[in-house]
PDB file of C-alpha atoms in Angstrom:
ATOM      1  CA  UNK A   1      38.485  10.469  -9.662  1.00  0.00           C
ATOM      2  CA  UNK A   2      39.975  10.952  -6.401  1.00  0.00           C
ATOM      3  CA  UNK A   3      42.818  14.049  -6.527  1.00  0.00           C
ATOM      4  CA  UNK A   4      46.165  13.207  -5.576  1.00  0.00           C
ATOM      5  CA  UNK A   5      47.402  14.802  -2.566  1.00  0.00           C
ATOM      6  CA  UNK A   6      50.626  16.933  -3.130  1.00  0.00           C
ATOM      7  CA  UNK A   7      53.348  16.869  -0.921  1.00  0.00           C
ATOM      8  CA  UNK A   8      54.433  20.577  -0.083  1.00  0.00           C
ATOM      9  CA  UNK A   9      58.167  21.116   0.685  1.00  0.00           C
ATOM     10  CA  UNK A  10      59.018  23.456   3.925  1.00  0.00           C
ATOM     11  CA  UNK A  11      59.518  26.354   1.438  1.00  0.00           C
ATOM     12  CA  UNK A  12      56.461  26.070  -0.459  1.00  0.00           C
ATOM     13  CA  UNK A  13      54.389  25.897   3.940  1.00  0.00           C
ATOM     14  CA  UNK A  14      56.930  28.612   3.871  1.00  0.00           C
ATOM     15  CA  UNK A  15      55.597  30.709   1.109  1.00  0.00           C
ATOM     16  CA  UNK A  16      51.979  29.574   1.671  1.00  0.00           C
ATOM     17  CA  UNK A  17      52.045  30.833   5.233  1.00  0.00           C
ATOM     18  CA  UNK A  18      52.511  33.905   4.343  1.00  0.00           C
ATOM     19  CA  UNK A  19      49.820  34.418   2.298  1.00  0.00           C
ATOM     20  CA  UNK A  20      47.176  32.501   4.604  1.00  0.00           C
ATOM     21  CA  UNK A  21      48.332  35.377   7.558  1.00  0.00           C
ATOM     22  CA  UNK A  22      46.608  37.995   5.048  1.00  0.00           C
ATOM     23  CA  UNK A  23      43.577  36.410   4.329  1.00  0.00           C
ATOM     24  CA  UNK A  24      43.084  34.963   8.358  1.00  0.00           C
ATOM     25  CA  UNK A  25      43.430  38.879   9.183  1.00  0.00           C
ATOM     26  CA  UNK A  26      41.046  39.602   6.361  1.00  0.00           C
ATOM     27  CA  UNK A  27      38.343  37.493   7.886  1.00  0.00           C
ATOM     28  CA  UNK A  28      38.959  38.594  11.052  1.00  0.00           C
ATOM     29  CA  UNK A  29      38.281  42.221   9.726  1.00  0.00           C
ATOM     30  CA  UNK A  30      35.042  41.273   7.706  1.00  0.00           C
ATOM     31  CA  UNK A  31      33.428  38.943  10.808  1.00  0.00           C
ATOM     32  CA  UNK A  32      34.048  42.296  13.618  1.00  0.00           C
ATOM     33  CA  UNK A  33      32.921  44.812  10.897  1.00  0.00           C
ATOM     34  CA  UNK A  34      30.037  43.318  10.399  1.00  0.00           C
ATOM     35  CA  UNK A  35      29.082  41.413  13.482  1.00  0.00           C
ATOM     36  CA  UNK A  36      29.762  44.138  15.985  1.00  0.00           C
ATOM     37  CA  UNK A  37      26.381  45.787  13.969  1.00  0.00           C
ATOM     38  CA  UNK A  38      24.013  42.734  14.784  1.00  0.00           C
ATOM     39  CA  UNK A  39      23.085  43.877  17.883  1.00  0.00           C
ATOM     40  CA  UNK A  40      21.968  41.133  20.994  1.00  0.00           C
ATOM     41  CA  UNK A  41      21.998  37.530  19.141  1.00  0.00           C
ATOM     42  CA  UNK A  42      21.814  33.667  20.281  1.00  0.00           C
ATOM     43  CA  UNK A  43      23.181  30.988  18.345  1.00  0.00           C
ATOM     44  CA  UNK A  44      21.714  27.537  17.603  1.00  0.00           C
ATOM     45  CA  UNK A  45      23.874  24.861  16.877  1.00  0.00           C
ATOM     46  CA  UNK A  46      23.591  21.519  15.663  1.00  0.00           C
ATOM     47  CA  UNK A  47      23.040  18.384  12.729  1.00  0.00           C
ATOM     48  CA  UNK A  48      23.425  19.666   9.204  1.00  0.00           C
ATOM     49  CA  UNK A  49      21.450  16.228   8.397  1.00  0.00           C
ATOM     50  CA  UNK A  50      18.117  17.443  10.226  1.00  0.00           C
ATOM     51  CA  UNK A  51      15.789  17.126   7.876  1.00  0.00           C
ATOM     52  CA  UNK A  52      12.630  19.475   7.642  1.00  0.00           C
ATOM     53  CA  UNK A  53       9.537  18.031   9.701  1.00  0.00           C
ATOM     54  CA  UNK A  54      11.898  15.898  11.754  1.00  0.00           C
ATOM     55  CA  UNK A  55      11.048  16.327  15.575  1.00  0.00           C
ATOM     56  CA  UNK A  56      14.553  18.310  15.794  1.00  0.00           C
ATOM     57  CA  UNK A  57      14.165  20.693  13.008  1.00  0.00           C
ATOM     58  CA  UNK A  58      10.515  21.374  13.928  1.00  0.00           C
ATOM     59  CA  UNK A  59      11.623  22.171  17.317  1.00  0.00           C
ATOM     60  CA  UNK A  60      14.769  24.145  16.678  1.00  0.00           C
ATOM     61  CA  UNK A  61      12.572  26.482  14.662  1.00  0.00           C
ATOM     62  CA  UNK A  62      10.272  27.356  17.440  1.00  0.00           C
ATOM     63  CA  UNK A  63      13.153  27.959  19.268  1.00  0.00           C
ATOM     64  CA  UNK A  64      14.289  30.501  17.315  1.00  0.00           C
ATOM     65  CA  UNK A  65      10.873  31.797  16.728  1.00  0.00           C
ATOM     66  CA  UNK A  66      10.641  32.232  20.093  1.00  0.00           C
ATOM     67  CA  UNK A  67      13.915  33.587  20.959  1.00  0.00           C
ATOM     68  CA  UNK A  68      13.819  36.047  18.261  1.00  0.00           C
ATOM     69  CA  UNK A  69      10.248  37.224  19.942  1.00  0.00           C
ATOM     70  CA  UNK A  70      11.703  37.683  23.215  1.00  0.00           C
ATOM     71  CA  UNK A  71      14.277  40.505  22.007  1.00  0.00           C
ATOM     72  CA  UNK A  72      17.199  38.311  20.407  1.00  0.00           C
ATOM     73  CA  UNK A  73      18.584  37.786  16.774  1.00  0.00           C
ATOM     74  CA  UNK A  74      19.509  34.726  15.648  1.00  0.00           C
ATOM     75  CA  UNK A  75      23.258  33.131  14.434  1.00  0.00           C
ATOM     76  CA  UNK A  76      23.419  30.049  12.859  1.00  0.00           C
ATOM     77  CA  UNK A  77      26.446  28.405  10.828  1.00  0.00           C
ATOM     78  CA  UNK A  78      24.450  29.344   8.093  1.00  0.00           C
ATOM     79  CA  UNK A  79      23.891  25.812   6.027  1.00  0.00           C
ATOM     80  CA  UNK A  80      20.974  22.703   6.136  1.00  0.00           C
ATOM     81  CA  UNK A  81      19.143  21.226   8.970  1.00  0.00           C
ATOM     82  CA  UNK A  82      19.289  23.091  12.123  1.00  0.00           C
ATOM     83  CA  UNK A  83      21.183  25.807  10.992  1.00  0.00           C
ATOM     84  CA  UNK A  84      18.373  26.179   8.373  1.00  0.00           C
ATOM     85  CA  UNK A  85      15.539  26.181  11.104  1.00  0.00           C
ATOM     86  CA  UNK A  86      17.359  28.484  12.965  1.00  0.00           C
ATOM     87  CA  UNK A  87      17.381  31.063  10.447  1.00  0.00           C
ATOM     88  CA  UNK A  88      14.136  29.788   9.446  1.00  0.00           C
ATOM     89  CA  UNK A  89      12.767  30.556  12.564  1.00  0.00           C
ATOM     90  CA  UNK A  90      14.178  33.963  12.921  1.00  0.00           C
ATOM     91  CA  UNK A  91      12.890  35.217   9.726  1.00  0.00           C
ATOM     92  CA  UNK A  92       8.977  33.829  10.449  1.00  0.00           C
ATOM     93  CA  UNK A  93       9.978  36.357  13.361  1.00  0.00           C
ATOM     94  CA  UNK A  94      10.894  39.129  11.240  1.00  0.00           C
ATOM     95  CA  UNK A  95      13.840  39.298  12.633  1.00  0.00           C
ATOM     96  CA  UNK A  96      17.849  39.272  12.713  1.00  0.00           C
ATOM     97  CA  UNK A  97      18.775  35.906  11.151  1.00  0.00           C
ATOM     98  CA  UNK A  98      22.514  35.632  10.619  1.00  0.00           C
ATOM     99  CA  UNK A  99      24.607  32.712   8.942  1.00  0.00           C
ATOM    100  CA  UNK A 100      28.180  32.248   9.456  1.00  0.00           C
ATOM    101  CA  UNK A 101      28.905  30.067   6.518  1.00  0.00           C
ATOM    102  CA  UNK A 102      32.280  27.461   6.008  1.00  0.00           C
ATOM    103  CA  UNK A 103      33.488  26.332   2.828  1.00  0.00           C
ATOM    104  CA  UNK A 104      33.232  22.581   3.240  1.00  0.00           C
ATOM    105  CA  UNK A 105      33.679  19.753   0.463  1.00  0.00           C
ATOM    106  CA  UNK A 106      30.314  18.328   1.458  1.00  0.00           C
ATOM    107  CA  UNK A 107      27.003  18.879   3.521  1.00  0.00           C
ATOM    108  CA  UNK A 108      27.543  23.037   3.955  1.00  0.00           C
ATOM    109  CA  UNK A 109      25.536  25.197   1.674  1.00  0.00           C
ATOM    110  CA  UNK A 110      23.609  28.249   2.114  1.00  0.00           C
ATOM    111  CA  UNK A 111      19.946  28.559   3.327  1.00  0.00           C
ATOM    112  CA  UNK A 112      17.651  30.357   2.458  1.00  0.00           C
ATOM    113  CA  UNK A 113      16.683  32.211   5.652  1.00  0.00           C
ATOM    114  CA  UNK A 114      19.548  34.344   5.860  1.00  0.00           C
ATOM    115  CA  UNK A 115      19.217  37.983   5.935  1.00  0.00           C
ATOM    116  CA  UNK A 116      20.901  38.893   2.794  1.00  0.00           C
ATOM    117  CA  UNK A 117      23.590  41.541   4.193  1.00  0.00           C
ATOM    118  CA  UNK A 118      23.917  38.859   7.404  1.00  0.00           C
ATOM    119  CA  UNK A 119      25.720  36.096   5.218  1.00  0.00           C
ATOM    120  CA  UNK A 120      29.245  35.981   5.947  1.00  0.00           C
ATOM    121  CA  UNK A 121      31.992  33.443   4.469  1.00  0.00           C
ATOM    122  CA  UNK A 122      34.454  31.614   6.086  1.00  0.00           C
ATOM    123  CA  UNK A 123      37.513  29.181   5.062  1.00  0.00           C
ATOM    124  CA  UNK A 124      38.756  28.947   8.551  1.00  0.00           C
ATOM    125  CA  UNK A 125      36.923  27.201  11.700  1.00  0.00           C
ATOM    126  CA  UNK A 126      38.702  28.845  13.655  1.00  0.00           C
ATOM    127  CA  UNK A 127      37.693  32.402  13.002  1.00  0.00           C
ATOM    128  CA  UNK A 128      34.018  31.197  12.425  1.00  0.00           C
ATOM    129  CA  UNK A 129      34.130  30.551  16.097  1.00  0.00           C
ATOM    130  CA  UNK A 130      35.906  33.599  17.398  1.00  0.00           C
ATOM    131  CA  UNK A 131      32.244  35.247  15.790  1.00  0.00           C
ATOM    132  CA  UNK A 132      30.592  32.771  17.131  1.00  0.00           C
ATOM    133  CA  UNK A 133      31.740  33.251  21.015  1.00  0.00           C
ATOM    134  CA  UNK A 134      31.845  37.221  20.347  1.00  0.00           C
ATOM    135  CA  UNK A 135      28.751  38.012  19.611  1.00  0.00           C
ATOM    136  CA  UNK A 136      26.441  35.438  21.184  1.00  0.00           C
ATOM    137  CA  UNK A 137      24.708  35.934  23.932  1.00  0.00           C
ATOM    138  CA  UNK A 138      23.945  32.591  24.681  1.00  0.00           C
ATOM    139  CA  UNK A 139      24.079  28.929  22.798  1.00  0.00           C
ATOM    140  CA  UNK A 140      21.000  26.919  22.348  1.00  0.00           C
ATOM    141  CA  UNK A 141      23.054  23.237  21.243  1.00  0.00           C
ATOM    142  CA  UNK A 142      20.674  20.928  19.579  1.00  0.00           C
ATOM    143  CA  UNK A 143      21.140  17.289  18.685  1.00  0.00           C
ATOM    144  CA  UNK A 144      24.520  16.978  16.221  1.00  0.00           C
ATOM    145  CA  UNK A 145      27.421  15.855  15.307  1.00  0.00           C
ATOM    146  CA  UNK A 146      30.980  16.414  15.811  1.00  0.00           C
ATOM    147  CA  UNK A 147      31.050  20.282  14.778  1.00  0.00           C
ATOM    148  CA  UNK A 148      28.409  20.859  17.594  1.00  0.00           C
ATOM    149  CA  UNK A 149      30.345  18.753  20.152  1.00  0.00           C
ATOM    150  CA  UNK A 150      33.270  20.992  18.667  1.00  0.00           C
ATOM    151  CA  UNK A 151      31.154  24.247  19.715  1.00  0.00           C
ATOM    152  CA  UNK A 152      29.668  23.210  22.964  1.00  0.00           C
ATOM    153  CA  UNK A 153      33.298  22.065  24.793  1.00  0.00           C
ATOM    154  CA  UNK A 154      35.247  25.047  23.160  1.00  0.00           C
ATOM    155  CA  UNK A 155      31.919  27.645  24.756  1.00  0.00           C
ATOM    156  CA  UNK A 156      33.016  25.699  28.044  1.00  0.00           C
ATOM    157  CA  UNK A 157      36.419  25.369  27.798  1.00  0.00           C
ATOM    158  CA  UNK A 158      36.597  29.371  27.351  1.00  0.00           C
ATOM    159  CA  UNK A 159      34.021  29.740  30.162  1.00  0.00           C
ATOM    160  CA  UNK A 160      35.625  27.685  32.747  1.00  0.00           C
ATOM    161  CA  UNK A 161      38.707  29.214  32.305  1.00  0.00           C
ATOM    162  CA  UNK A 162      37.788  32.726  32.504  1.00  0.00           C
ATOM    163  CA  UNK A 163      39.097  33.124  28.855  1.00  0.00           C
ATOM    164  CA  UNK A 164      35.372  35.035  28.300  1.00  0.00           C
ATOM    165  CA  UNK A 165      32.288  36.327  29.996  1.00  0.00           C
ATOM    166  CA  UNK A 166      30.358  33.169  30.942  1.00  0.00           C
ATOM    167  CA  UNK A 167      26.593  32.772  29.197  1.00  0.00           C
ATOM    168  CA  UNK A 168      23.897  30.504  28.716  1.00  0.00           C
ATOM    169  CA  UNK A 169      24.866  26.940  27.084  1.00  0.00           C
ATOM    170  CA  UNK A 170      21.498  25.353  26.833  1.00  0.00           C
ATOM    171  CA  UNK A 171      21.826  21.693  25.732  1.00  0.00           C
ATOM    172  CA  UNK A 172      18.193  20.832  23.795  1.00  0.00           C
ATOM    173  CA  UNK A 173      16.784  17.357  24.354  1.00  0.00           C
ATOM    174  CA  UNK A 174      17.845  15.576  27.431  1.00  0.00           C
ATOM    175  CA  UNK A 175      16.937  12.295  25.589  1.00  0.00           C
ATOM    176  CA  UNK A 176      19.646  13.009  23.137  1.00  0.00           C
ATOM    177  CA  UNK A 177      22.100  14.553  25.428  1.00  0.00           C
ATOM    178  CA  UNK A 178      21.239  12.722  28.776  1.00  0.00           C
ATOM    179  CA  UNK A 179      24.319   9.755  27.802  1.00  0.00           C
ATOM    180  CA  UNK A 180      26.901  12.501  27.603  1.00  0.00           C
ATOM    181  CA  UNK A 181      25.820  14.411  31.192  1.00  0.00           C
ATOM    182  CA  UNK A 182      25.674  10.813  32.613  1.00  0.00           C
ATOM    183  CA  UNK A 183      29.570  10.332  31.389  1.00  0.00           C
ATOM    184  CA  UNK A 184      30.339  13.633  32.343  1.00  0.00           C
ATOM    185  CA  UNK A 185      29.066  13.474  35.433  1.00  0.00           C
ATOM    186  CA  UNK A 186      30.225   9.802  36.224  1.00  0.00           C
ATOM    187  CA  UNK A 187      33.652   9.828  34.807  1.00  0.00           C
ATOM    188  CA  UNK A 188      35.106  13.195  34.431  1.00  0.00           C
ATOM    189  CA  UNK A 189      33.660  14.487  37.548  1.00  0.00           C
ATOM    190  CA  UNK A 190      34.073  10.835  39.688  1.00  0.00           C
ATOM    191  CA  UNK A 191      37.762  11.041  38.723  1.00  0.00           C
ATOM    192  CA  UNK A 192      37.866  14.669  39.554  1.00  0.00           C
ATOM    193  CA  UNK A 193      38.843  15.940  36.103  1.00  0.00           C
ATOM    194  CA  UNK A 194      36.514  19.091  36.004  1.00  0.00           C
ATOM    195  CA  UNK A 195      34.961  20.521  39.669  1.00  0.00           C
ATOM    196  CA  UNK A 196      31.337  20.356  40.549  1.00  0.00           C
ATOM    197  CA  UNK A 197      30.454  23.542  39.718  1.00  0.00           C
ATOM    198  CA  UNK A 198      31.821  23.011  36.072  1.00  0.00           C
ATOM    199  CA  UNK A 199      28.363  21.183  35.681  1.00  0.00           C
ATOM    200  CA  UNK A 200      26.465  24.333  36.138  1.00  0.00           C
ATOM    201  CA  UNK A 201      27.569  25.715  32.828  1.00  0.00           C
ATOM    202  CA  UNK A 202      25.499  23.585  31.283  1.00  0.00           C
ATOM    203  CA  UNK A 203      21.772  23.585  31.177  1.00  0.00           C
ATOM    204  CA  UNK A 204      18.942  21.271  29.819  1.00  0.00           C
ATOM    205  CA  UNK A 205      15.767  22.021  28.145  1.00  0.00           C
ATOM    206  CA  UNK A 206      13.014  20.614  26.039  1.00  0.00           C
ATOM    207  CA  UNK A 207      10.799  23.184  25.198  1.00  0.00           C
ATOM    208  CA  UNK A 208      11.298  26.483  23.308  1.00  0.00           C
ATOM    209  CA  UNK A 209       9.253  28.253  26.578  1.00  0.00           C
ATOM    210  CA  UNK A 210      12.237  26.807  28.962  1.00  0.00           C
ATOM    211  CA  UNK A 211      15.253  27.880  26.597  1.00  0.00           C
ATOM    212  CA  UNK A 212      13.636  31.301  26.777  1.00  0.00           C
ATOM    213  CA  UNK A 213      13.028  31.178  30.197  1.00  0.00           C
ATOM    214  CA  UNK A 214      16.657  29.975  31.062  1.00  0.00           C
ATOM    215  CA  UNK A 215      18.199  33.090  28.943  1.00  0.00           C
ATOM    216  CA  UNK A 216      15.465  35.173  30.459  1.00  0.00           C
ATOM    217  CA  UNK A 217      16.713  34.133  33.917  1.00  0.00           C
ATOM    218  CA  UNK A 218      20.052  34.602  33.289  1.00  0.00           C
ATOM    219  CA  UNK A 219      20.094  38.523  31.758  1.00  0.00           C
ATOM    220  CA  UNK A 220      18.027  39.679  34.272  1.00  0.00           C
ATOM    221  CA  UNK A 221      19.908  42.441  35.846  1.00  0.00           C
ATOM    222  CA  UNK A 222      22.615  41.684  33.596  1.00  0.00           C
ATOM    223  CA  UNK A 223      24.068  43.977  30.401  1.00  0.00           C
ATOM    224  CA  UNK A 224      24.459  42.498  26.809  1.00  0.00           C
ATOM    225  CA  UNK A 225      27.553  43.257  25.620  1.00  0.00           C
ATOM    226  CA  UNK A 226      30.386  41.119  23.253  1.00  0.00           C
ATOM    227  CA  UNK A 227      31.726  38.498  24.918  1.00  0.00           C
ATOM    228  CA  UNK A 228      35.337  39.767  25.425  1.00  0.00           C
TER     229      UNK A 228
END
């Protein structure tokens, strides 16, 4: 049976408020105590609904394999699908896999690749991404939903306006993506919306060897540090 919603008075937001302030600083204090240990990380994003041996999910975990071999740890949001090969990947690695979970009423649950002092818990998307954009060092964005839309455009909304250190935001599978970049490109660019060198915050890749190569390319010379 569906639960009826409850109509909260401006006292009660009042009250409530309140409260939520404590446990939004709380978080805040658990995800930088325990990030800011991690050391250099990447984060894969994407589809929850991946399902093991689909092309994505086989992919995304050589990715990660991969990354993890060149030097890097891994974050993931920490449930199914490609967050699961992410970590997966990591871990064949022997190496940092870490899972920024969110309590959600459907799809989100823990995988089992997660180191097990590297599984932090969230109740606000909001301060899941501040950790997100912290401590990465670069995104690898596979093919998702809405929540990895969400992540990509808030990486380059924060890029483009100086808001943090710009880094790698490597888009994987330019069959999947190649519609979006087209409208992008097309429309927000061809009414002058974003400037041409917006586009160059964005990269494509098929292949775990060229997201490796691209992060390779771009911390050359470069220090790894938090993002701001």
């Amino acid at each position: 049976m569906r639960k009826e919603q409850h109509h909260k008075g401006w006292n009660e937001i009042k009250t409530n408020d309140s409260w939520a302030i404590f446990k939004i600083m709380g978080e805040f204090v658990m995800g930088f105590e325990k990030m800011g240990t991690i050391g250099p990380c990447v984060s894969i994003f994407g589809s929850a609904r991946t399902k093991e041996g689909e092309r994505y999910y086989e992919l995304a975990v050589s990715i990660a394999k991969s990354i993890a071999e060149a030097g890097y740890g891994v974050i993931t949001g920490g449930g199914p699908g490609i967050m699961e090969a992410g970590n997966k990947g990591a871990h064949l690695a022997d190496s940092t896999s870490v899972g920024l979970n969110i309590d959600l009423p459907f799809e989100q649950h823990d995988n089992p690749y997660i180191d097990s002092d590297k599984s932090l818990d969230f109740d606000y998307f909001f301060v899941r991404k501040v950790m997100f954009v912290k401590y990465s060092q670069g995104f690898v964005v596979m093919p998702g939903g809405f929540g990895t839309l969400d992540e990509l455009f808030e990486a380059i909304t924060l890029i483009q306006t100086n808001k943090i250190e710009k880094f790698p935001i490597i888009l994987v599978g330019s069959e999947f993506w190649s519609g979006l970049i087209d409208w992008i490109k097309n429309t927000m660019l061809g009414v002058k919306n974003i400037s041409p060198n917006d586009l160059d915050l964005i990269k494509i890749a098929d292949t775990e060897d060229e997201v490796v190569d691209i992060i390779d390319a771009f911390y050359k010379g470069r220090n790894l540090s938090p993002n701001f």
